[in-house]
Amino acid sequence: MAKAPVLTPRADDFPRWYQDLIGKAGLADNGPVRGTMVIRPYGYGLWERMQQEMDARIKEAGAENAYFPLFIPQSYLTREAEHVEGFAPELAVVTHAGGKELEEPVVVRPTSETIVNDYFAKWVQSYRDLPLLINQWANVVRWELRPRVFLRTTEFLWQEGHTAHATYEEARAYAAHIHRNVYADFMENVLAMDVVAGRKTARERFAGAINTLTLEGMMGDGKALQLGTSHELGQNFAKAFHTRYLSRDGRQEYVWQTSWGSTTRMIGALVMMHGDDDGLRVPPRLAPVQAVVVVVKDDDAVLAEVREIAERLRAAGVRVRVDDRADVPFGRRAVDWELKGVPVRIEVGPRDLENGTAVLVRRIPGSRRPAGIGELSALVPAALEEDQALLLAQSRRRRESRTAEVATIEEAVEAASTGWARIPWATLGPRGEAALAERGVSVRCLVGGDGSVPEGDEWPGTVAIVARAY
């Protein structure tokens, strides 16, 4: 009788495969309140690595970390009409606390534009105070009707940046810098994710923004996932909160603003873009554990050699762990590391030790071969870089092979059943976008004919990327 697979095969049931993998790889569990999640240590380790990489890029862009309160007076959200309308269905509102009804209800932070602006208005007095560049790492709450772990949860973790500038041009340039040099760079060079950089349509734009820049990735089932956004807020919030500065000419001027964010949704994207029927495949530059050295059988000499190998790999700059759990069957441990997607596994048993070799298993290409123990310090770092590049190439090939050039709405809907479609925005337009939405297909972003980010919604040669999305 054939042995049952550890995970539901992706081709049989992609959503079930995703849920299986989240649980069996030890990433997260569902929380006690519908739509919440408990992020387990291995999943949180991935998030910590994402934080480290992103935080370094954010600070290189000149922003400093701060923290703003979780509770926001409800009246703050009503000051910017589009903003409150956009978030109203998702708000969690506290009306009672300390055994009493509150004089004014407070909203549990869905995003922080309003409270940030209340303080920006106090902190910005003169052109000398600009630009003001702030980022915060925090949690937010948006009451999700159709939750799915990491992808859409009532509470999730994120970073949100908020900036104020003297001119429209400065704010616009900074939003584009975050989009390109923070988000796109991180996603391509660390997460090994092929992403399409584009501009959101007016229908899909962030509530209260004048422009939203986005990065969209194709998942293993051909659907799209929004991975990070950078917004030009114009002066909408500045006018609502009277965030003004004294210019060099001695005039009171409203600031120009941006906001931008990325979330724990990226962990879900990591699963769906790189995972296979055996589990996760974690990009080496992201992996908390890049290599695990496994004791195949309990043996003092083997254990001593395994620890030596680990030390040499650490000295070579590899993040490494030793698995010496001799009381757990080797096969079970091997499956566990496959599920977790650790890029390299080095197996050492008594016979390997006699031969001066180890078994080198590379998770991403799925290869397995003997290697001299003395060679590992050179082989493993080289393999990690090769496999990082391989994941990015695979994700790019998937997107390119499953993206169709179409000329009609019907063709776009058909293409979106298995992947993405590209259709001229002049052909589609807002009416076509509404027609697609009625059939569960959305315009993920607008791109230039050459793949660039359009300067405006009606930029000549603009192409709409359409797909079904998470």
Coordinates of C-alpha atoms in Angstrom, one line a residue:
M1 CA 0.0 0.0 0.0
A2 CA 1.4 3.5 -1.0
K3 CA 2.3 5.6 1.9
A4 CA 0.1 8.7 2.4
P5 CA 1.8 12.0 1.6
V6 CA 2.7 14.2 4.5
L7 CA 1.0 17.2 2.8
T8 CA -2.1 17.4 0.6
P9 CA -0.6 17.6 -3.0
R10 CA -0.8 21.2 -4.4
A11 CA -2.4 20.0 -7.6
D12 CA -5.2 18.3 -5.7
D13 CA -6.2 21.1 -3.3
F14 CA -3.9 24.2 -3.1
P15 CA -5.7 25.9 -0.2
R16 CA -5.6 22.6 1.8
W17 CA -1.9 22.2 1.0
Y18 CA -1.3 25.7 2.3
Q19 CA -3.1 25.0 5.6
D20 CA -1.3 21.7 6.0
L21 CA 2.1 23.3 5.4
I22 CA 1.5 26.2 7.8
G23 CA 0.7 23.6 10.6
K24 CA 3.2 20.9 9.9
A25 CA 6.1 23.2 9.3
G26 CA 5.4 24.8 12.7
L27 CA 4.7 28.3 11.3
A28 CA 1.5 29.2 13.1
D29 CA -1.8 28.1 14.6
N30 CA -5.2 29.7 14.6
G31 CA -5.9 32.0 17.6
P32 CA -8.8 31.6 20.0
V33 CA -10.7 34.6 18.4
R34 CA -11.8 34.1 14.8
G35 CA -9.3 35.6 12.4
T36 CA -6.4 35.8 14.8
M37 CA -3.2 33.7 14.7
V38 CA -0.5 32.5 17.0
I39 CA 2.9 32.8 15.3
R40 CA 5.1 29.9 16.4
P41 CA 8.9 30.2 16.9
Y42 CA 9.9 29.0 13.4
G43 CA 7.4 31.3 11.8
Y44 CA 8.4 34.2 14.0
G45 CA 12.1 33.5 13.2
L46 CA 11.2 34.1 9.5
W47 CA 9.5 37.4 10.5
E48 CA 12.5 38.5 12.6
R49 CA 14.8 37.9 9.6
M50 CA 12.4 39.9 7.4
Q51 CA 12.4 42.7 10.0
Q52 CA 16.2 42.8 10.1
E53 CA 16.6 43.1 6.4
M54 CA 13.8 45.6 5.9
D55 CA 14.7 47.7 8.9
A56 CA 18.3 48.1 7.6
R57 CA 16.9 49.3 4.2
I58 CA 14.4 51.7 5.9
K59 CA 17.1 53.3 8.0
E60 CA 19.3 53.6 4.9
A61 CA 16.4 55.6 3.4
G62 CA 16.7 58.0 6.3
A63 CA 13.7 57.0 8.4
E64 CA 13.8 56.5 12.2
N65 CA 11.8 54.1 14.2
A66 CA 9.1 55.4 16.6
Y67 CA 6.0 54.0 18.2
F68 CA 2.4 55.4 18.3
P69 CA -0.5 54.2 20.5
L70 CA -2.7 51.2 19.7
F71 CA -5.9 53.1 20.6
I72 CA -7.0 56.0 18.4
P73 CA -9.9 58.4 19.2
Q74 CA -12.7 57.6 16.8
S75 CA -13.0 61.3 15.9
Y76 CA -9.6 61.2 14.4
L77 CA -10.7 58.8 11.6
T78 CA -13.6 61.0 10.7
R79 CA -11.4 64.0 9.8
E80 CA -10.4 62.5 6.4
A81 CA -13.6 61.4 4.6
E82 CA -12.1 58.9 2.1
H83 CA -10.0 57.3 4.8
V84 CA -12.8 56.6 7.2
E85 CA -15.1 55.4 4.4
G86 CA -12.4 53.0 3.2
F87 CA -11.7 51.5 6.7
A88 CA -15.2 51.7 8.3
P89 CA -16.2 48.0 7.6
E90 CA -12.9 46.7 9.1
L91 CA -12.8 48.8 12.3
A92 CA -12.8 47.3 15.8
V93 CA -14.2 49.9 18.2
V94 CA -13.9 49.9 22.0
T95 CA -16.9 51.5 23.7
H96 CA -16.5 50.3 27.3
A97 CA -13.4 50.1 29.5
G98 CA -12.8 50.0 33.3
G99 CA -16.4 49.0 33.8
K100 CA -17.7 52.2 32.3
E101 CA -18.9 53.5 28.9
L102 CA -16.2 55.7 27.3
E103 CA -17.1 59.3 26.6
E104 CA -15.6 58.8 23.2
P105 CA -15.2 55.4 21.6
V106 CA -11.6 54.5 20.6
V107 CA -10.6 52.5 17.5
V108 CA -8.0 49.7 17.7
R109 CA -5.3 50.8 15.2
P110 CA -6.2 49.7 11.6
T111 CA -3.4 52.0 10.4
S112 CA -1.8 55.1 11.9
E113 CA -2.1 58.0 9.4
T114 CA -4.6 59.9 11.6
I115 CA -2.7 59.7 14.9
V116 CA 0.6 60.2 13.3
N117 CA -0.7 63.4 11.7
D118 CA -2.0 64.7 15.0
Y119 CA 1.6 64.6 16.3
F120 CA 3.2 65.7 13.0
A121 CA 1.1 68.8 13.4
K122 CA 2.8 69.5 16.7
W123 CA 6.3 68.5 15.6
V124 CA 6.5 70.4 12.3
Q125 CA 6.8 74.2 12.7
S126 CA 9.3 75.2 10.0
Y127 CA 10.9 74.1 6.8
R128 CA 13.9 73.2 9.0
D129 CA 11.8 70.3 10.5
L130 CA 11.4 68.7 7.1
P131 CA 11.6 66.1 5.9
L132 CA 10.2 64.2 8.8
L133 CA 10.7 60.5 8.2
I134 CA 9.2 58.0 10.7
N135 CA 8.7 54.2 10.7
Q136 CA 7.0 52.0 13.3
W137 CA 6.9 48.2 13.8
A138 CA 3.6 47.3 15.3
N139 CA 0.4 45.3 15.2
V140 CA -2.9 46.4 13.6
V141 CA -6.4 45.1 13.7
R142 CA -8.8 45.0 10.7
W143 CA -11.9 42.9 11.2
E144 CA -11.5 40.3 8.5
L145 CA -14.6 38.5 7.2
R146 CA -12.8 35.7 5.4
P147 CA -9.6 35.0 7.4
R148 CA -6.7 32.9 6.3
V149 CA -3.5 32.6 8.3
F150 CA -0.8 35.1 7.3
L151 CA -2.8 36.2 4.2
R152 CA -5.8 37.9 5.8
T153 CA -6.0 38.0 9.6
T154 CA -7.9 40.2 12.0
E155 CA -4.7 41.1 13.7
F156 CA -1.3 41.1 11.9
L157 CA 2.2 42.5 12.3
W158 CA 3.7 45.1 10.0
Q159 CA 5.9 48.1 9.5
E160 CA 4.3 51.4 8.5
G161 CA 6.2 54.4 7.4
H162 CA 4.9 58.0 7.6
T163 CA 6.7 61.0 6.2
A164 CA 6.2 64.7 5.7
H165 CA 7.9 66.8 3.0
A166 CA 8.1 70.4 1.9
T167 CA 7.1 69.8 -1.7
Y168 CA 5.0 67.4 -3.8
E169 CA 8.1 66.4 -5.8
E170 CA 10.0 65.4 -2.7
A171 CA 7.2 63.3 -1.3
R172 CA 6.6 61.7 -4.7
A173 CA 10.3 60.8 -5.0
Y174 CA 10.5 59.4 -1.5
A175 CA 7.4 57.2 -2.1
A176 CA 9.1 55.9 -5.2
H177 CA 12.4 55.3 -3.4
I178 CA 10.7 53.2 -0.7
H179 CA 8.9 51.3 -3.5
R180 CA 12.0 50.5 -5.4
N181 CA 15.0 50.6 -3.0
V182 CA 13.4 49.2 0.1
Y183 CA 10.5 46.9 -0.9
A184 CA 11.4 45.7 -4.4
D185 CA 15.1 45.2 -3.5
F186 CA 14.2 43.2 -0.4
M187 CA 11.7 41.0 -2.1
E188 CA 13.8 40.2 -5.1
N189 CA 17.3 39.9 -3.4
V190 CA 16.3 38.4 -0.1
L191 CA 12.9 36.7 -0.5
A192 CA 13.9 35.6 -4.1
M193 CA 10.4 36.7 -5.2
D194 CA 9.8 37.9 -8.7
V195 CA 7.5 40.9 -8.3
V196 CA 5.8 43.3 -10.7
A197 CA 6.1 47.0 -9.7
G198 CA 3.2 49.1 -10.8
R199 CA 0.7 51.8 -10.0
K200 CA -2.8 51.0 -8.5
T201 CA -5.9 52.2 -10.3
A202 CA -8.1 54.8 -8.6
R203 CA -10.5 51.9 -7.7
E204 CA -7.7 50.0 -5.9
R205 CA -5.9 53.0 -4.4
F206 CA -5.3 53.3 -0.6
A207 CA -8.2 55.2 1.1
G208 CA -7.1 58.9 1.3
A209 CA -4.1 58.6 -1.1
I210 CA -3.6 60.4 -4.4
N211 CA -1.4 57.5 -5.7
T212 CA -0.5 54.0 -4.6
L213 CA 2.6 52.1 -5.8
T214 CA 2.4 48.4 -5.4
L215 CA 4.4 45.2 -5.8
E216 CA 2.5 42.1 -6.9
G217 CA 3.7 38.5 -6.9
M218 CA 2.3 35.4 -8.6
M219 CA 1.7 32.5 -6.2
G220 CA 2.1 28.8 -7.1
D221 CA -1.6 28.5 -8.2
G222 CA -1.4 31.5 -10.5
K223 CA -3.2 34.0 -8.3
A224 CA -1.8 37.4 -7.3
L225 CA -0.8 38.7 -3.9
Q226 CA -0.1 42.3 -3.0
L227 CA 3.2 42.3 -1.2
G228 CA 3.9 45.9 -0.3
T229 CA 2.6 49.4 -1.1
S230 CA 3.9 52.9 -1.0
H231 CA 1.4 55.8 -1.0
E232 CA 1.5 59.4 -2.0
L233 CA -1.0 61.1 0.4
G234 CA -0.7 64.5 -1.2
Q235 CA -2.0 67.1 1.3
N236 CA -5.2 65.3 2.3
F237 CA -4.2 64.4 5.8
A238 CA -2.2 67.6 6.2
K239 CA -5.3 69.7 5.6
A240 CA -7.5 67.5 7.8
F241 CA -5.0 67.8 10.7
H242 CA -3.6 71.3 9.9
T243 CA 0.0 69.9 9.5
R244 CA 1.7 73.0 8.2
Y245 CA 5.2 74.6 8.2
L246 CA 6.6 78.1 7.8
S247 CA 8.4 78.1 4.4
R248 CA 11.7 79.9 3.6
D249 CA 9.5 82.7 2.1
G250 CA 7.7 83.1 5.5
R251 CA 4.4 81.6 4.3
Q252 CA 2.4 78.9 6.1
E253 CA 2.3 75.8 3.8
Y254 CA 0.7 72.4 4.1
V255 CA 3.2 69.5 4.1
W256 CA 3.1 66.8 1.4
Q257 CA 3.1 63.2 2.8
T258 CA 3.7 59.5 2.2
S259 CA 2.9 56.3 4.0
W260 CA 4.0 52.8 3.2
G261 CA 3.8 49.3 4.7
S262 CA 4.5 45.6 4.4
T263 CA 3.2 42.8 6.7
T264 CA 3.4 39.3 7.9
R265 CA 1.5 38.5 4.7
M266 CA 5.0 38.0 3.2
I267 CA 5.3 34.8 5.2
G268 CA 2.2 33.5 3.4
A269 CA 3.6 34.6 0.1
L270 CA 6.9 32.7 0.9
V271 CA 4.9 29.5 1.4
M272 CA 2.7 29.9 -1.7
M273 CA 5.4 31.1 -4.1
H274 CA 8.3 28.8 -3.1
G275 CA 6.7 25.8 -1.4
D276 CA 6.3 22.4 -3.0
D277 CA 4.7 19.1 -2.1
D278 CA 7.4 18.3 0.4
G279 CA 7.1 21.6 2.3
L280 CA 8.7 25.0 2.4
R281 CA 11.7 26.1 0.4
V282 CA 13.2 29.1 2.3
P283 CA 15.5 31.4 0.4
P284 CA 19.0 31.1 1.8
R285 CA 19.5 34.8 2.4
L286 CA 16.3 34.9 4.5
A287 CA 16.6 31.5 6.3
P288 CA 17.1 31.7 10.1
V289 CA 18.8 28.3 9.7
Q290 CA 20.7 28.0 6.4
A291 CA 22.2 24.6 7.1
V292 CA 21.4 21.8 9.6
V293 CA 24.1 19.2 10.4
V294 CA 22.3 16.0 11.3
V295 CA 23.6 13.0 13.3
V296 CA 22.2 10.0 11.5
K297 CA 23.0 7.5 14.4
D298 CA 24.0 8.0 18.0
D299 CA 27.8 7.8 18.1
D300 CA 30.3 9.8 20.1
A301 CA 32.7 10.2 17.2
V302 CA 30.0 11.2 14.8
L303 CA 28.6 13.7 17.2
A304 CA 32.1 15.2 17.7
E305 CA 32.6 15.5 13.9
V306 CA 29.1 17.0 13.4
R307 CA 29.9 19.7 15.9
E308 CA 33.2 20.4 14.2
I309 CA 31.5 20.7 10.8
A310 CA 29.0 23.2 12.4
E311 CA 31.8 25.3 13.8
R312 CA 33.6 25.5 10.5
L313 CA 30.4 26.5 8.7
R314 CA 29.7 29.2 11.3
A315 CA 33.2 30.5 10.7
A316 CA 32.4 30.6 7.0
G317 CA 29.4 32.8 7.7
V318 CA 26.7 30.2 7.5
R319 CA 23.7 30.2 10.0
V320 CA 23.9 26.6 11.2
R321 CA 22.2 24.3 13.6
V322 CA 23.1 20.8 14.9
D323 CA 20.4 18.1 15.1
D324 CA 21.7 15.5 17.5
R325 CA 18.3 14.2 18.6
A326 CA 19.2 10.5 18.6
D327 CA 16.0 9.6 20.4
V328 CA 14.0 10.7 17.3
P329 CA 14.0 8.4 14.3
F330 CA 16.3 9.8 11.5
G331 CA 13.5 9.6 8.9
R332 CA 11.2 11.7 10.9
R333 CA 13.9 14.3 11.5
A334 CA 14.7 14.4 7.8
V335 CA 11.0 15.0 6.9
D336 CA 10.8 17.7 9.5
W337 CA 13.7 19.6 8.0
E338 CA 12.2 19.1 4.5
L339 CA 8.9 20.6 5.7
K340 CA 10.7 23.6 7.3
G341 CA 12.6 24.2 4.0
V342 CA 16.1 24.6 5.5
P343 CA 18.2 25.1 2.4
V344 CA 21.0 22.7 3.2
R345 CA 21.1 19.5 5.2
I346 CA 24.3 17.7 6.0
E347 CA 23.9 14.1 7.2
V348 CA 26.7 12.3 8.9
G349 CA 26.7 8.6 10.1
P350 CA 29.4 6.2 11.2
R351 CA 30.0 4.9 7.7
D352 CA 30.2 8.4 6.3
L353 CA 32.8 9.2 9.0
E354 CA 34.9 6.2 8.1
N355 CA 34.9 7.4 4.5
G356 CA 35.6 11.1 5.4
T357 CA 32.4 12.1 3.7
A358 CA 28.9 13.5 4.5
V359 CA 25.7 13.5 2.5
L360 CA 24.9 17.0 1.2
V361 CA 21.2 17.5 0.6
R362 CA 20.1 20.7 -1.1
R363 CA 16.4 21.4 -0.5
I364 CA 15.7 24.0 -3.3
P365 CA 16.9 22.0 -6.3
G366 CA 16.1 18.7 -4.6
S367 CA 19.6 17.2 -5.0
R368 CA 21.5 14.8 -2.8
R369 CA 25.1 13.7 -3.1
P370 CA 28.2 12.7 -1.0
A371 CA 30.8 15.4 -0.3
G372 CA 34.1 15.4 1.4
I373 CA 33.9 16.7 4.9
G374 CA 36.8 19.0 4.3
E375 CA 35.1 20.5 1.3
L376 CA 31.9 21.5 3.1
S377 CA 33.1 25.0 4.3
A378 CA 33.5 26.0 0.6
L379 CA 30.6 23.9 -0.9
V380 CA 27.8 25.1 1.4
P381 CA 28.2 28.9 0.9
A382 CA 28.4 28.4 -2.9
A383 CA 25.4 26.2 -2.9
L384 CA 23.4 28.8 -0.9
E385 CA 24.1 31.5 -3.4
E386 CA 23.2 29.2 -6.3
D387 CA 20.0 28.2 -4.7
Q388 CA 19.0 31.8 -3.9
A389 CA 19.3 32.6 -7.6
L390 CA 17.5 29.5 -8.6
L391 CA 14.4 30.4 -6.6
L392 CA 14.2 33.8 -8.1
A393 CA 14.6 32.4 -11.6
Q394 CA 11.8 29.8 -11.0
S395 CA 9.4 32.4 -9.7
R396 CA 10.1 34.6 -12.7
R397 CA 9.6 31.7 -15.2
R398 CA 6.3 30.9 -13.6
R399 CA 5.0 34.5 -14.0
E400 CA 6.3 34.8 -17.5
S401 CA 4.9 31.4 -18.7
R402 CA 1.5 32.0 -17.0
T403 CA 0.9 35.6 -18.2
A404 CA -1.1 36.1 -21.3
E405 CA -1.4 39.1 -23.7
V406 CA -5.1 39.7 -24.3
A407 CA -7.2 42.1 -26.1
T408 CA -10.7 41.7 -24.6
I409 CA -12.4 41.4 -21.2
E410 CA -13.5 37.8 -22.0
E411 CA -9.9 36.8 -22.8
A412 CA -8.7 38.4 -19.6
V413 CA -11.2 36.5 -17.5
E414 CA -10.2 33.2 -19.2
A415 CA -6.5 33.9 -18.7
A416 CA -7.2 34.7 -15.0
S417 CA -8.4 31.2 -14.4
T418 CA -4.9 29.9 -14.5
G419 CA -2.6 33.0 -14.2
W420 CA -2.4 36.6 -15.2
A421 CA -3.4 38.7 -18.2
R422 CA -1.9 41.9 -19.7
I423 CA -4.4 44.1 -21.5
P424 CA -4.0 47.7 -22.7
W425 CA -5.5 50.1 -20.1
A426 CA -6.9 52.2 -22.9
T427 CA -8.9 49.1 -24.0
L428 CA -10.0 48.2 -20.4
G429 CA -10.5 51.5 -18.6
P430 CA -12.6 52.0 -15.4
R431 CA -15.7 50.5 -17.0
G432 CA -13.8 47.3 -18.0
E433 CA -12.3 47.2 -14.5
A434 CA -15.7 47.2 -13.0
A435 CA -16.9 44.5 -15.3
L436 CA -13.9 42.3 -14.4
A437 CA -14.6 42.9 -10.7
E438 CA -18.1 41.5 -11.1
R439 CA -16.5 38.2 -12.2
G440 CA -13.9 38.1 -9.3
V441 CA -11.0 39.5 -11.3
S442 CA -9.1 42.7 -10.4
V443 CA -6.6 45.0 -11.9
R444 CA -3.6 44.3 -9.8
C445 CA -1.6 47.3 -11.1
L446 CA -0.8 49.4 -14.1
V447 CA 2.6 49.2 -15.8
G448 CA 4.3 50.9 -18.7
G449 CA 4.6 49.0 -21.9
D450 CA 8.3 48.7 -21.1
G451 CA 7.7 47.4 -17.6
S452 CA 8.3 50.7 -15.9
V453 CA 5.9 52.4 -13.4
P454 CA 3.6 54.8 -15.2
E455 CA 3.7 58.5 -14.2
G456 CA -0.1 58.7 -14.2
D457 CA -3.3 56.7 -14.7
E458 CA -3.6 57.7 -18.3
W459 CA 0.1 57.5 -19.3
P460 CA 0.5 56.5 -23.0
G461 CA 1.1 52.8 -23.5
T462 CA -0.1 51.8 -20.0
V463 CA -0.9 48.1 -19.6
A464 CA -3.2 46.6 -16.9
I465 CA -2.1 43.5 -15.1
V466 CA -5.3 41.6 -14.2
A467 CA -5.7 38.5 -12.1
R468 CA -7.7 36.7 -9.4
A469 CA -6.1 37.6 -6.1
Y470 CA -5.8 36.7 -2.4

